[in-house]
Tab-separated table of C-alpha atoms in Angstrom:
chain	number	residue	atom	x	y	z
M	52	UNK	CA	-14.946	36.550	3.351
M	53	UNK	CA	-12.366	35.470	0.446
M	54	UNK	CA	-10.286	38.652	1.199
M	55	UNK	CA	-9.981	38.149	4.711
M	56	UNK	CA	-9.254	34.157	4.558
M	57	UNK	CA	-6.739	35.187	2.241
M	58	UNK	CA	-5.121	37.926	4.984
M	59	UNK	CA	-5.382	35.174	7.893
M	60	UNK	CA	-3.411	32.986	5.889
M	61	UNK	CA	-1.240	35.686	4.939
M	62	UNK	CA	-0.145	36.303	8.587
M	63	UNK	CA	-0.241	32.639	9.129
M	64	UNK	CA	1.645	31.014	6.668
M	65	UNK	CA	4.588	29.219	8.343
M	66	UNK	CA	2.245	28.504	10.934
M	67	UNK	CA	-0.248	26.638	8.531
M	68	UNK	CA	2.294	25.014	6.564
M	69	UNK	CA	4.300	23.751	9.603
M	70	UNK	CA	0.816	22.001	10.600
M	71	UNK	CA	0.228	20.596	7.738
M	72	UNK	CA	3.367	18.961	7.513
M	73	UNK	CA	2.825	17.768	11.267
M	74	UNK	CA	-0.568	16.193	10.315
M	75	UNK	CA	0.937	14.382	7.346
M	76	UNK	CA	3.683	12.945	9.193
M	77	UNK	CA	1.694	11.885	11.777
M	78	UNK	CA	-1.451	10.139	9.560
M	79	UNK	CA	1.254	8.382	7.117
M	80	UNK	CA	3.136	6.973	10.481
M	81	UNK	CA	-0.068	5.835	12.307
M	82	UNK	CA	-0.998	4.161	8.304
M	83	UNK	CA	2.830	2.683	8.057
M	84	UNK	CA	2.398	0.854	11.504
M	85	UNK	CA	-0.715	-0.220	10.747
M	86	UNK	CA	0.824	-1.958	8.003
M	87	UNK	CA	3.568	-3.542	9.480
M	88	UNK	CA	1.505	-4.845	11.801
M	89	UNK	CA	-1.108	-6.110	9.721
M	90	UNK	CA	1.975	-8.052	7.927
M	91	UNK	CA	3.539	-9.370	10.831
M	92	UNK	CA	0.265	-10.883	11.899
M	93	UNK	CA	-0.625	-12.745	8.180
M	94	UNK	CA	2.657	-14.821	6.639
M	95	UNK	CA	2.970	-15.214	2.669
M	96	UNK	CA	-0.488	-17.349	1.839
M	97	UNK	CA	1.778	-19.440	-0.079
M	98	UNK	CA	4.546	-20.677	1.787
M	99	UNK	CA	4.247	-19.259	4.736
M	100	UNK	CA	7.240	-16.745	5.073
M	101	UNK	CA	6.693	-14.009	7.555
M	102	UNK	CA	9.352	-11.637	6.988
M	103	UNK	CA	7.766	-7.963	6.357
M	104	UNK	CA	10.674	-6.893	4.229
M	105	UNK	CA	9.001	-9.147	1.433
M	106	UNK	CA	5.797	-9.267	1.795
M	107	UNK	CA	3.232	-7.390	-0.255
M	108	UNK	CA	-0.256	-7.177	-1.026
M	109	UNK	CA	-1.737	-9.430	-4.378
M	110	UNK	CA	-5.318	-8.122	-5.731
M	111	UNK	CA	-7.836	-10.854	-6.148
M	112	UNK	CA	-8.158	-10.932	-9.795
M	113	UNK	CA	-12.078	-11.590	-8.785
M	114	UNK	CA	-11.964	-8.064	-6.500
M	115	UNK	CA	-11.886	-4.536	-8.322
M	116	UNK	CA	-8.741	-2.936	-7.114
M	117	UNK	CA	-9.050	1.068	-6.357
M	118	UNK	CA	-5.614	1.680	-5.018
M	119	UNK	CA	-2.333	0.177	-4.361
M	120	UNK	CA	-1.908	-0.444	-0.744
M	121	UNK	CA	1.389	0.975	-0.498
M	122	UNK	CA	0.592	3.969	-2.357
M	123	UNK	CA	-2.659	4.401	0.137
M	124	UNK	CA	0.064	3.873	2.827
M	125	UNK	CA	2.516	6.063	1.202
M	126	UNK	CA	-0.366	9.305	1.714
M	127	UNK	CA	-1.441	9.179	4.630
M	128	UNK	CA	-5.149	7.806	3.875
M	129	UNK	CA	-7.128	6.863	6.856
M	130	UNK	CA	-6.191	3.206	8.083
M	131	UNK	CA	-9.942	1.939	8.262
M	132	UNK	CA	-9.657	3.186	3.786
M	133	UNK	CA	-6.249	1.119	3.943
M	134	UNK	CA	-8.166	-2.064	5.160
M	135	UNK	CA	-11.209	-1.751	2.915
M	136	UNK	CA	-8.557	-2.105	-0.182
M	137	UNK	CA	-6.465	-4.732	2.106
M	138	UNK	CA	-9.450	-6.816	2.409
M	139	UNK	CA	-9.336	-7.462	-1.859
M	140	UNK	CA	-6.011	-8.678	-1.222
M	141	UNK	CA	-4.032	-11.995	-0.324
M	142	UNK	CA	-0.835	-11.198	1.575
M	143	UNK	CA	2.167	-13.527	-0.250
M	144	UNK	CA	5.954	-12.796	-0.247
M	145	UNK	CA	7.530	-10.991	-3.492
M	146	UNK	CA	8.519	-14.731	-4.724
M	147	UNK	CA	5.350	-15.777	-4.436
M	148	UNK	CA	3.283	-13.037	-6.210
M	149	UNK	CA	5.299	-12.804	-9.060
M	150	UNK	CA	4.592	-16.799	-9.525
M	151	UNK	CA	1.221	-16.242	-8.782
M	152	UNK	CA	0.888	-13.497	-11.509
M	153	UNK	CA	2.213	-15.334	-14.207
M	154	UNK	CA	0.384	-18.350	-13.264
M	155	UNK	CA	-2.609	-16.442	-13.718
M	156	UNK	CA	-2.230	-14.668	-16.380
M	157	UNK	CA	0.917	-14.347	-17.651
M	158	UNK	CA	3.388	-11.458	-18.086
M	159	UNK	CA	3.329	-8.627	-20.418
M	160	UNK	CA	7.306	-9.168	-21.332
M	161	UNK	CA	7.717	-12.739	-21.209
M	162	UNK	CA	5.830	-15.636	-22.507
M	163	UNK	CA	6.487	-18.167	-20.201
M	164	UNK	CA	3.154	-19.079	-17.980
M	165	UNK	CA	5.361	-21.639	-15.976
M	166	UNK	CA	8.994	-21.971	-14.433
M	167	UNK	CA	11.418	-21.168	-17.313
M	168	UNK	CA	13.897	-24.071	-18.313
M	169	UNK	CA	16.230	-25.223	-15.999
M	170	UNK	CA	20.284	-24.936	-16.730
């Protein structure tokens, strides 16, 4: 059996690799639109911003995270995966999660917890 799946893929090659690359394209575009329209329909938590350009995903610190959303996005994984890790997040804009971080918990290369000094 190993010999001959070998020879069929042999003769098949380009053929196999072209489909691949056709099913790849085609589950990471169905996941990407997913996404933007998951965004469009759930503004920054914070305050409220609903441009997609900046808005990203924030793990609950409560919620064991197995994936980055964008990376999940990023290969294709099925969308109904993509939620299941979406669901342990709130969506807020970049400004927003970085605040939110270091409110939280700080940042590994600064030691401000609050807004820095102003001036």
């Amino acid at each position: 059996m190993r010999a001959y799946q070998a020879a069929h893929y042999g003769r098949n090659r380009s053929r196999h690799i072209a489909r691949v690359r056709e099913d790849n394209l085609r589950r990471k575009t169905v996941a990407a639109e997913g996404l933007e329209t998951y965004l469009r329909a759930h503004p920054c938590v914070d305050c409220g911003t609903t441009d997609v350009r900046v808005l990203e995903f924030d793990h609950r610190p409560d919620e064991a995270k197995s994936a980055n959303v964008s990376a999940m996005v990023g290969m294709g994984l099925p969308w109904g995966r993509i939620l299941v890790e979406i669901a342990k997040c709130d969506v807020r804009c970049a400004n927003c999660h970085r605040i939110a971080t270091m409110t939280r918990g700080g940042h590994f290369r600064w030691g401000w917890r609050t807004s820095p000094r102003p001036g």
